[in-house]
Amino acid sequence: MQKPKFPIFVTRPSLPDLNEFHDQLKILWDSKWLTNNGAFHQRFERELAEFLGVKYVSLFSNGTLALITALQSLRITGDVITTPYSFVATTHALNWNGIRPIFCDVDPIYGNICPKSIESLITPKTTAIVPVHVYGNPADNSELQRIADTYGLKLIYDAAHAFNVRENGKSILNYGDLSILSFHATKAFNTIEGGAIICHDSKTKSRLDFLKNFGFADEVTVVAPGINAKMNELQAAYGLLQLKSAESEIEKRSRVHQLYADALKNIKGIRTIPIPSNVEHNFSYFPIFIEPEYALSRDKVYEEFRKRNIIVRRYFYPLISEFPPYRALPSASPDNLPTATNLAQSVLNLPIYPDLSQETVEYICHQLATAFNS
Ligand code: T4K
C-alpha cells in the first residue's frame, strides 16, 4: 500500500455537471434576475422541502446567518443552554444576539448535548436550548422536547450536519421550533456557501423571509431590524442541480463509511460511533476516538497521518468553551464538561467523501491497524 501522492483532505465537495450548470447560467443571464427571491430561489425552496420531507424551507446565504436569524425570529434573549462540542458558529450565533451561552456537557457515545445535564442548568433567565446533531447523529430529541415543554423553553436546532437525516423514516429537521442547515462546500450537500431554516408553518416562514431581507414586508414596510442573509440565484440554480444527485452521493458516502466501520471495528483503542438501526444517515463525517489503550496519542496519530498526506482534522477540538470569547464564563469550566473535554481530546476525523477510493480507505485503516509501523 502506497502513501498517496497528493493530499487527501478530510472532505471534498461534490459538484453538479458543468454543462447542466452552464444551461442554468444561460437562463440566469437572459433573465437578469440575480437575487431577491427569484425563480430559482422559489423553486429550490419548494423542491428542497419536498426532498427533505419538511413543511417549509427558507434559504439563507450560509448556516451561521440562518442560526443568527432563527434566534432573532423567536426573540430569544437572556441565557441559552448549548453544547461546547460543535463548530464555533453555534455559540457565535448566540453571542451575535447578545445571548449568554450556558455550556452543557454531552453524551459519551455521540457527543450530543446530554439531556440529563440540562435541567440543573435551567434558571429564570433561561429562554431556550440550542442543541446540535453532531456529525449528523440525532440528538435525544424526545427528551429535549420534554424539557423544553416542561420549562417553557424554545428549542432551536443547529442541524448544520443533519441534511436528510431521518429517524424512524421521518426527517429529524421536523423537531423543535426551528432547525438550521448549512450547505457549505464541506457539507454532505453544498451550494458552495449556503444554508436554510426549516420551520413548520407559513407565518413563521414569512417572518423569516422578512428578516433575511432587511425586515421588508413590502416596498414601504419594515417590520423588524432585519439583515441581508439571502441566497442568490446562482447558488439556488446550483442547489437545484445538486438535489438531483443528493441521494446517490449519500449512497456513495455510505459505502466509504462501511469500509471504515468494518476495517476499524477490531482495533484496540480506536472507537467509532454506531449508527442506530432506525436512523438513515448522511455519512458526512467519520470521527474516530483514540482511547488510552491505543499505541499512540491522538496528536501523534494526527501528525503521522499528515506525514503520509492524509489531512485528518480534529472536529471538534478545542471545545468552543475554551476559546477566548467564552472561556471566562462560569459554565465553560472543564470541571463542568468532563465528557466534552474527553471527546475533544481524543477525536480525529478521517477523510470521507463520495469518490474517496477504496484503496485510500484501506491505506488509512492499515496505518491505524499497524500503529503506523508499516
Ligand atoms: N454549525 C455547525 C455545527 C457547523 O459545523 C457549521 C459549519 C456551522 C454551524 C456554520 O455553517 P456555515 O456558516 O459554514 O454554513 C469547515 C466549514 O467552513 C464550516 O462550514 C463547517 N461547519 C466546519 C465544521 O468545517 P474548516 O475551517 O474546517 O474548513 P476548511 O476550509 O479547512 O475545509 C476543510 C477541508 O475541506 C479542506 O482541507 C479541503 C476541503 N475543501 C474545503 C473547501 C472550503 C475543499 O475541498 N473545497 C473547498 O471549497 O471549517
CSV table of C-alpha atoms and ligand atoms in Angstrom, one decimal:
chain,number,residue,atom,x,y,z
A,1,MET,CA,0.0,0.0,0.0
A,2,GLN,CA,1.4,3.3,-1.2
A,3,LYS,CA,1.3,6.7,0.5
A,4,PRO,CA,-1.0,8.9,-1.6
A,5,LYS,CA,0.9,11.2,-4.0
A,6,PHE,CA,-1.4,14.1,-3.3
A,7,PRO,CA,-3.0,15.3,-0.1
A,8,ILE,CA,-6.2,13.5,0.8
A,9,PHE,CA,-8.4,16.1,2.5
A,10,VAL,CA,-11.0,15.4,5.2
A,11,THR,CA,-13.6,16.2,2.7
A,12,ARG,CA,-14.1,17.2,-1.0
A,13,PRO,CA,-17.2,18.8,-2.3
A,14,SER,CA,-19.4,17.1,-5.0
A,15,LEU,CA,-20.2,19.5,-7.8
A,16,PRO,CA,-23.1,19.4,-10.4
A,17,ASP,CA,-22.5,18.6,-14.0
A,18,LEU,CA,-20.8,21.6,-15.6
A,19,ASN,CA,-22.8,21.5,-18.8
A,20,GLU,CA,-26.0,21.4,-16.9
A,21,PHE,CA,-24.9,24.3,-14.8
A,22,HIS,CA,-24.0,26.2,-17.9
A,23,ASP,CA,-27.6,25.7,-19.2
A,24,GLN,CA,-28.9,27.2,-15.9
A,25,LEU,CA,-26.5,30.1,-16.2
A,26,LYS,CA,-27.8,30.9,-19.6
A,27,ILE,CA,-31.3,31.2,-18.1
A,28,LEU,CA,-29.9,33.5,-15.4
A,29,TRP,CA,-28.1,35.7,-17.9
A,30,ASP,CA,-31.2,36.0,-20.0
A,31,SER,CA,-33.5,36.9,-17.1
A,32,LYS,CA,-31.0,39.2,-15.4
A,33,TRP,CA,-32.8,38.3,-12.1
A,34,LEU,CA,-29.8,37.6,-9.8
A,35,THR,CA,-31.1,37.6,-6.3
A,36,ASN,CA,-34.1,38.7,-4.0
A,37,ASN,CA,-36.4,35.7,-4.2
A,38,GLY,CA,-36.0,34.9,-7.9
A,39,ALA,CA,-37.4,32.0,-9.8
A,40,PHE,CA,-34.6,29.6,-9.0
A,41,HIS,CA,-34.8,30.5,-5.3
A,42,GLN,CA,-38.5,29.9,-5.2
A,43,ARG,CA,-38.2,26.5,-6.9
A,44,PHE,CA,-35.3,25.4,-4.8
A,45,GLU,CA,-37.2,26.2,-1.6
A,46,ARG,CA,-40.2,24.1,-2.8
A,47,GLU,CA,-38.1,21.2,-4.1
A,48,LEU,CA,-35.8,21.1,-1.1
A,49,ALA,CA,-38.8,21.0,1.3
A,50,GLU,CA,-40.2,18.1,-0.6
A,51,PHE,CA,-36.9,16.3,-0.8
A,52,LEU,CA,-36.2,16.7,2.9
A,53,GLY,CA,-39.8,15.8,4.0
A,54,VAL,CA,-40.4,19.1,5.8
A,55,LYS,CA,-43.1,21.8,5.5
A,56,TYR,CA,-41.2,25.0,4.9
A,57,VAL,CA,-37.7,26.0,3.9
A,58,SER,CA,-36.3,29.5,4.0
A,59,LEU,CA,-33.0,29.6,2.1
A,60,PHE,CA,-30.0,31.6,3.5
A,61,SER,CA,-26.6,32.7,2.4
A,62,ASN,CA,-24.9,30.5,5.0
A,63,GLY,CA,-25.7,28.4,8.1
A,64,THR,CA,-24.3,31.0,10.5
A,65,LEU,CA,-26.7,33.7,9.4
A,66,ALA,CA,-29.5,31.2,9.4
A,67,LEU,CA,-28.9,30.5,13.0
A,68,ILE,CA,-28.4,34.1,14.0
A,69,THR,CA,-31.7,34.9,12.2
A,70,ALA,CA,-33.5,31.9,13.7
A,71,LEU,CA,-32.7,33.2,17.2
A,72,GLN,CA,-33.8,36.7,16.2
A,73,SER,CA,-37.1,35.5,14.8
A,74,LEU,CA,-38.1,33.9,18.1
A,75,ARG,CA,-36.8,37.0,20.1
A,76,ILE,CA,-34.5,34.8,22.2
A,77,THR,CA,-32.7,36.7,24.9
A,78,GLY,CA,-31.1,36.0,28.3
A,79,ASP,CA,-29.4,32.6,28.8
A,80,VAL,CA,-29.4,29.7,26.3
A,81,ILE,CA,-28.2,26.2,27.1
A,82,THR,CA,-26.0,24.8,24.3
A,83,THR,CA,-23.2,22.4,23.6
A,84,PRO,CA,-19.4,23.3,23.6
A,85,TYR,CA,-18.8,20.3,21.4
A,86,SER,CA,-19.5,21.9,18.0
A,87,PHE,CA,-18.2,24.3,15.4
A,88,VAL,CA,-17.7,27.7,16.9
A,89,ALA,CA,-20.5,29.2,14.8
A,90,THR,CA,-23.1,27.6,17.1
A,91,THR,CA,-22.1,29.8,20.0
A,92,HIS,CA,-21.1,32.8,18.0
A,93,ALA,CA,-24.7,33.0,16.7
A,94,LEU,CA,-25.9,33.3,20.4
A,95,ASN,CA,-23.2,35.9,21.0
A,96,TRP,CA,-24.3,38.0,18.0
A,97,ASN,CA,-27.8,38.1,19.5
A,98,GLY,CA,-26.5,39.3,22.9
A,99,ILE,CA,-27.4,35.9,24.4
A,100,ARG,CA,-25.2,34.4,27.2
A,101,PRO,CA,-24.3,30.8,26.3
A,102,ILE,CA,-24.6,28.2,29.1
A,103,PHE,CA,-22.4,25.2,28.2
A,104,CYS,CA,-23.8,21.8,29.0
A,105,ASP,CA,-21.9,18.5,28.9
A,106,VAL,CA,-22.5,15.9,26.2
A,107,ASP,CA,-23.1,12.1,26.0
A,108,PRO,CA,-20.0,10.0,25.6
A,109,ILE,CA,-21.1,7.9,22.6
A,110,TYR,CA,-22.5,10.5,20.1
A,111,GLY,CA,-21.2,13.8,21.6
A,112,ASN,CA,-24.6,15.3,21.6
A,113,ILE,CA,-25.9,17.6,24.4
A,114,CYS,CA,-26.8,15.4,27.4
A,115,PRO,CA,-30.5,16.0,28.5
A,116,LYS,CA,-29.7,14.7,31.9
A,117,SER,CA,-27.3,17.6,32.5
A,118,ILE,CA,-29.6,20.3,31.1
A,119,GLU,CA,-32.2,20.5,33.9
A,120,SER,CA,-29.7,21.5,36.6
A,121,LEU,CA,-28.5,24.4,34.4
A,122,ILE,CA,-32.0,26.0,34.0
A,123,THR,CA,-32.6,29.3,35.8
A,124,PRO,CA,-35.3,32.0,35.4
A,125,LYS,CA,-33.0,33.6,32.8
A,126,THR,CA,-33.0,30.5,30.6
A,127,THR,CA,-35.1,31.0,27.4
A,128,ALA,CA,-34.0,28.3,25.0
A,129,ILE,CA,-31.9,25.2,24.2
A,130,VAL,CA,-29.7,25.1,21.2
A,131,PRO,CA,-28.6,21.5,20.6
A,132,VAL,CA,-26.5,20.3,17.6
A,133,HIS,CA,-27.0,16.9,15.8
A,134,VAL,CA,-23.2,16.5,15.9
A,135,TYR,CA,-21.8,14.7,12.8
A,136,GLY,CA,-25.5,14.2,11.7
A,137,ASN,CA,-26.3,11.8,14.7
A,138,PRO,CA,-29.7,12.7,16.0
A,139,ALA,CA,-29.7,14.3,19.5
A,140,ASP,CA,-32.1,12.9,22.1
A,141,ASN,CA,-35.0,14.8,20.6
A,142,SER,CA,-37.9,13.5,22.6
A,143,GLU,CA,-36.2,14.2,25.9
A,144,LEU,CA,-35.1,17.6,24.7
A,145,GLN,CA,-38.7,18.4,23.7
A,146,ARG,CA,-40.0,17.2,27.1
A,147,ILE,CA,-37.6,19.5,28.9
A,148,ALA,CA,-38.4,22.4,26.6
A,149,ASP,CA,-42.2,21.9,27.2
A,150,THR,CA,-41.8,21.4,31.0
A,151,TYR,CA,-39.8,24.6,31.5
A,152,GLY,CA,-41.4,26.7,28.7
A,153,LEU,CA,-38.2,27.0,26.6
A,154,LYS,CA,-37.7,27.3,22.9
A,155,LEU,CA,-35.8,24.5,21.1
A,156,ILE,CA,-33.7,25.6,18.1
A,157,TYR,CA,-31.5,23.0,16.5
A,158,ASP,CA,-28.2,23.6,14.8
A,159,ALA,CA,-28.8,20.9,12.3
A,160,ALA,CA,-25.8,22.0,10.1
A,161,HIS,CA,-24.6,18.4,9.8
A,162,ALA,CA,-28.1,16.8,9.5
A,163,PHE,CA,-29.0,17.2,5.9
A,164,ASN,CA,-31.6,14.5,5.0
A,165,VAL,CA,-31.0,12.5,8.2
A,166,ARG,CA,-34.1,10.6,9.2
A,167,GLU,CA,-35.2,8.8,12.4
A,168,ASN,CA,-38.0,6.1,12.1
A,169,GLY,CA,-38.5,7.3,8.5
A,170,LYS,CA,-39.1,11.0,9.3
A,171,SER,CA,-36.7,13.9,8.9
A,172,ILE,CA,-35.1,15.0,12.2
A,173,LEU,CA,-35.4,18.6,10.9
A,174,ASN,CA,-39.1,18.5,12.0
A,175,TYR,CA,-38.1,18.5,15.7
A,176,GLY,CA,-38.2,21.6,17.9
A,177,ASP,CA,-39.3,25.2,16.9
A,178,LEU,CA,-36.7,25.7,14.2
A,179,SER,CA,-33.8,23.9,12.7
A,180,ILE,CA,-30.9,25.4,10.6
A,181,LEU,CA,-28.9,23.7,7.9
A,182,SER,CA,-25.5,24.6,6.4
A,183,PHE,CA,-24.8,24.0,2.7
A,184,HIS,CA,-21.1,25.0,3.0
A,185,ALA,CA,-18.7,23.4,0.5
A,186,THR,CA,-17.6,20.9,3.2
A,187,LYS,CA,-21.1,19.6,3.9
A,188,ALA,CA,-22.8,16.4,2.6
A,189,PHE,CA,-24.9,18.7,0.4
A,190,ASN,CA,-23.4,22.0,-0.8
A,191,THR,CA,-24.4,25.2,-2.6
A,192,ILE,CA,-20.8,26.5,-2.3
A,193,GLU,CA,-21.9,28.6,0.7
A,194,GLY,CA,-25.5,28.4,1.8
A,195,GLY,CA,-27.9,27.5,4.5
A,196,ALA,CA,-31.6,27.3,5.4
A,197,ILE,CA,-34.1,27.5,8.3
A,198,ILE,CA,-36.7,24.7,8.5
A,199,CYS,CA,-40.0,25.8,10.0
A,200,HIS,CA,-43.4,24.3,10.4
A,201,ASP,CA,-46.0,27.0,9.5
A,202,SER,CA,-46.4,29.7,6.8
A,203,LYS,CA,-46.5,32.6,9.3
A,204,THR,CA,-43.0,31.7,10.6
A,205,LYS,CA,-41.8,31.2,7.1
A,206,SER,CA,-43.0,34.8,6.2
A,207,ARG,CA,-41.3,36.2,9.2
A,208,LEU,CA,-38.0,34.5,8.4
A,209,ASP,CA,-38.3,35.7,4.8
A,210,PHE,CA,-38.8,39.3,6.0
A,211,LEU,CA,-35.9,39.1,8.4
A,212,LYS,CA,-33.4,37.8,5.9
A,213,ASN,CA,-34.3,40.7,3.6
A,214,PHE,CA,-33.7,43.7,5.9
A,215,GLY,CA,-37.2,43.2,7.6
A,216,PHE,CA,-39.1,44.3,4.4
A,217,ALA,CA,-42.7,43.0,4.3
A,218,ASP,CA,-43.3,45.1,1.2
A,219,GLU,CA,-41.8,48.0,-0.6
A,220,VAL,CA,-42.6,50.5,2.2
A,221,THR,CA,-43.0,48.4,5.3
A,222,VAL,CA,-40.1,47.3,7.5
A,223,VAL,CA,-41.4,45.0,10.3
A,224,ALA,CA,-38.1,44.3,12.1
A,225,PRO,CA,-34.4,45.1,12.1
A,226,GLY,CA,-33.7,42.5,9.5
A,227,ILE,CA,-30.4,41.6,7.9
A,228,ASN,CA,-29.2,40.7,4.4
A,229,ALA,CA,-28.9,36.9,4.5
A,230,LYS,CA,-30.4,35.9,1.2
A,231,MET,CA,-29.2,33.1,-1.0
A,232,ASN,CA,-28.6,34.4,-4.6
A,233,GLU,CA,-29.9,32.9,-7.8
A,234,LEU,CA,-26.6,31.4,-8.9
A,235,GLN,CA,-26.4,29.3,-5.7
A,236,ALA,CA,-30.1,28.4,-5.9
A,237,ALA,CA,-29.7,27.2,-9.5
A,238,TYR,CA,-26.6,25.2,-8.4
A,239,GLY,CA,-28.5,23.8,-5.5
A,240,LEU,CA,-31.4,22.6,-7.7
A,241,LEU,CA,-28.9,20.6,-9.7
A,242,GLN,CA,-27.3,19.2,-6.6
A,243,LEU,CA,-30.6,17.9,-5.4
A,244,LYS,CA,-30.7,15.6,-8.4
A,245,SER,CA,-27.7,13.7,-7.2
A,246,ALA,CA,-28.0,14.2,-3.5
A,247,GLU,CA,-29.3,10.6,-2.8
A,248,SER,CA,-26.7,8.9,-4.9
A,249,GLU,CA,-23.9,11.0,-3.4
A,250,ILE,CA,-25.1,9.9,0.1
A,251,GLU,CA,-25.2,6.3,-1.1
A,252,LYS,CA,-21.5,6.6,-2.2
A,253,ARG,CA,-20.6,8.1,1.2
A,254,SER,CA,-22.3,5.2,2.9
A,255,ARG,CA,-20.0,2.7,1.1
A,256,VAL,CA,-16.9,4.6,2.4
A,257,HIS,CA,-18.4,4.6,5.9
A,258,GLN,CA,-19.0,0.9,5.8
A,259,LEU,CA,-15.4,0.2,4.6
A,260,TYR,CA,-14.1,2.2,7.6
A,261,ALA,CA,-16.6,0.7,10.1
A,262,ASP,CA,-15.6,-2.9,9.0
A,263,ALA,CA,-11.9,-2.3,9.0
A,264,LEU,CA,-11.7,-0.4,12.3
A,265,LYS,CA,-14.0,-2.4,14.4
A,266,ASN,CA,-11.4,-4.7,16.0
A,267,ILE,CA,-8.6,-2.2,16.6
A,268,LYS,CA,-7.9,-1.9,20.3
A,269,GLY,CA,-8.1,1.7,21.4
A,270,ILE,CA,-10.0,3.0,18.3
A,271,ARG,CA,-13.7,3.8,18.9
A,272,THR,CA,-16.2,4.7,16.2
A,273,ILE,CA,-19.8,5.9,16.5
A,274,PRO,CA,-22.5,3.3,15.9
A,275,ILE,CA,-25.5,4.2,13.7
A,276,PRO,CA,-28.8,3.1,15.3
A,277,SER,CA,-30.9,0.8,13.0
A,278,ASN,CA,-33.8,3.4,13.0
A,279,VAL,CA,-31.6,6.2,11.6
A,280,GLU,CA,-31.0,6.9,7.9
A,281,HIS,CA,-27.7,8.8,7.9
A,282,ASN,CA,-25.9,11.2,5.5
A,283,PHE,CA,-22.4,9.9,6.4
A,284,SER,CA,-21.0,13.4,6.3
A,285,TYR,CA,-18.2,12.8,8.8
A,286,PHE,CA,-16.2,9.8,10.0
A,287,PRO,CA,-15.0,10.6,13.5
A,288,ILE,CA,-12.8,8.1,15.5
A,289,PHE,CA,-11.8,8.5,19.1
A,290,ILE,CA,-8.2,7.5,20.1
A,291,GLU,CA,-8.5,6.0,23.5
A,292,PRO,CA,-5.7,5.5,26.1
A,293,GLU,CA,-5.2,1.8,25.1
A,294,TYR,CA,-4.1,2.8,21.6
A,295,ALA,CA,-0.3,2.7,21.0
A,296,LEU,CA,-0.1,6.4,20.1
A,297,SER,CA,-1.7,9.6,21.3
A,298,ARG,CA,-4.4,11.4,19.3
A,299,ASP,CA,-2.0,14.2,18.3
A,300,LYS,CA,0.7,11.7,17.3
A,301,VAL,CA,-1.8,10.0,15.1
A,302,TYR,CA,-2.8,13.4,13.6
A,303,GLU,CA,0.9,14.1,12.8
A,304,GLU,CA,1.7,10.6,11.4
A,305,PHE,CA,-1.3,10.9,9.1
A,306,ARG,CA,-0.2,14.3,7.9
A,307,LYS,CA,3.3,13.0,7.2
A,308,ARG,CA,1.6,10.5,4.9
A,309,ASN,CA,-0.5,13.0,3.0
A,310,ILE,CA,-3.7,12.2,4.9
A,311,ILE,CA,-5.0,15.6,6.1
A,312,VAL,CA,-7.2,14.5,9.0
A,313,ARG,CA,-8.9,17.1,11.2
A,314,ARG,CA,-9.9,17.4,14.9
A,315,TYR,CA,-13.6,18.3,14.7
A,316,PHE,CA,-14.3,19.5,17.5
A,317,TYR,CA,-11.1,20.5,19.3
A,318,PRO,CA,-10.7,22.8,21.1
A,319,LEU,CA,-14.1,23.0,22.7
A,320,ILE,CA,-15.9,26.2,22.0
A,321,SER,CA,-15.9,26.9,25.7
A,322,GLU,CA,-12.1,27.1,25.6
A,323,PHE,CA,-11.9,30.0,23.1
A,324,PRO,CA,-11.1,33.4,24.5
A,325,PRO,CA,-14.6,35.0,24.0
A,326,TYR,CA,-16.2,32.2,26.1
A,327,ARG,CA,-13.6,30.7,28.5
A,328,ALA,CA,-14.3,33.2,31.4
A,329,LEU,CA,-17.9,32.1,31.5
A,330,PRO,CA,-18.7,30.0,34.7
A,331,SER,CA,-20.2,27.2,32.6
A,332,ALA,CA,-17.0,27.0,30.5
A,333,SER,CA,-15.1,25.3,33.3
A,334,PRO,CA,-13.7,21.9,32.2
A,335,ASP,CA,-14.9,20.5,35.5
A,336,ASN,CA,-18.5,21.1,34.3
A,337,LEU,CA,-17.7,19.5,30.9
A,338,PRO,CA,-15.8,16.3,31.6
A,339,THR,CA,-17.2,14.2,28.7
A,340,ALA,CA,-17.0,17.0,26.1
A,341,THR,CA,-13.4,17.7,27.2
A,342,ASN,CA,-12.5,14.0,26.8
A,343,LEU,CA,-14.1,13.7,23.4
A,344,ALA,CA,-12.3,16.9,22.2
A,345,GLN,CA,-9.0,15.5,23.3
A,346,SER,CA,-9.5,12.1,21.6
A,347,VAL,CA,-11.3,12.9,18.4
A,348,LEU,CA,-9.9,12.6,14.9
A,349,ASN,CA,-11.9,13.0,11.7
A,350,LEU,CA,-10.9,10.6,8.9
A,351,PRO,CA,-11.5,11.7,5.2
A,352,ILE,CA,-14.9,10.8,3.9
A,353,TYR,CA,-16.5,12.0,0.6
A,354,PRO,CA,-18.3,10.2,-2.3
A,355,ASP,CA,-15.4,9.5,-4.6
A,356,LEU,CA,-12.8,8.6,-1.9
A,357,SER,CA,-11.2,5.5,-3.3
A,358,GLN,CA,-11.3,2.1,-1.5
A,359,GLU,CA,-7.5,1.9,-1.8
A,360,THR,CA,-7.1,5.1,0.2
A,361,VAL,CA,-9.5,4.0,2.9
A,362,GLU,CA,-7.6,0.7,3.1
A,363,TYR,CA,-4.4,2.6,3.4
A,364,ILE,CA,-5.7,4.7,6.2
A,365,CYS,CA,-7.1,1.7,8.1
A,366,HIS,CA,-3.9,-0.2,7.6
A,367,GLN,CA,-1.9,2.6,9.1
A,368,LEU,CA,-4.2,2.6,12.1
A,369,ALA,CA,-4.2,-1.1,12.5
A,370,THR,CA,-0.3,-1.2,12.4
A,371,ALA,CA,0.1,2.0,14.5
A,372,PHE,CA,2.0,3.5,11.6
A,373,ASN,CA,4.7,0.9,11.8
A,374,SER,CA,4.5,-0.5,8.2
B,1,T4K,N1,-23.0,24.8,12.9
B,1,T4K,C1,-22.2,23.8,12.8
B,1,T4K,C2,-22.4,22.6,13.7
B,1,T4K,C3,-21.2,23.7,11.8
B,1,T4K,O1,-20.4,22.7,11.6
B,1,T4K,C4,-21.1,24.9,10.9
B,1,T4K,C5,-20.1,24.9,9.9
B,1,T4K,C6,-22.0,26.0,11.1
B,1,T4K,C7,-22.9,25.9,12.1
B,1,T4K,C8,-21.9,27.2,10.2
B,1,T4K,O2,-22.3,26.9,8.9
B,1,T4K,P1,-21.8,27.9,7.7
B,1,T4K,O3,-22.0,29.3,8.1
B,1,T4K,O4,-20.3,27.5,7.5
B,1,T4K,O5,-22.7,27.5,6.5
B,1,T4K,C9,-15.5,24.0,7.9
B,1,T4K,C10,-16.5,24.8,7.3
B,1,T4K,O6,-16.1,26.1,6.9
B,1,T4K,C11,-17.7,25.0,8.2
B,1,T4K,O7,-18.8,25.3,7.3
B,1,T4K,C12,-18.1,23.8,9.0
B,1,T4K,N2,-19.2,24.0,9.9
B,1,T4K,C13,-16.9,23.3,9.7
B,1,T4K,C14,-17.2,22.0,10.5
B,1,T4K,O8,-15.9,23.0,8.8
B,1,T4K,P2,-12.9,24.5,8.2
B,1,T4K,O9,-12.2,25.7,8.7
B,1,T4K,O10,-12.6,23.1,8.8
B,1,T4K,O11,-12.9,24.3,6.6
B,1,T4K,P3,-11.6,24.2,5.6
B,1,T4K,O12,-11.6,25.3,4.7
B,1,T4K,O13,-10.4,23.9,6.4
B,1,T4K,O14,-12.0,22.9,4.8
B,1,T4K,C15,-11.8,21.6,5.2
B,1,T4K,C16,-11.3,20.7,4.0
B,1,T4K,O15,-12.3,20.7,3.1
B,1,T4K,C17,-10.1,21.3,3.3
B,1,T4K,O16,-9.0,20.8,3.9
B,1,T4K,C18,-10.3,20.8,1.9
B,1,T4K,C19,-11.8,20.7,1.7
B,1,T4K,N3,-12.3,21.7,1.0
B,1,T4K,C20,-12.7,22.9,1.6
B,1,T4K,C21,-13.3,23.9,0.9
B,1,T4K,C22,-13.8,25.2,1.5
B,1,T4K,C23,-12.5,21.6,-0.4
B,1,T4K,O17,-12.1,20.6,-1.0
B,1,T4K,N4,-13.1,22.6,-1.1
B,1,T4K,C24,-13.5,23.7,-0.6
B,1,T4K,O18,-14.0,24.6,-1.2
B,1,T4K,O19,-14.4,24.8,8.5
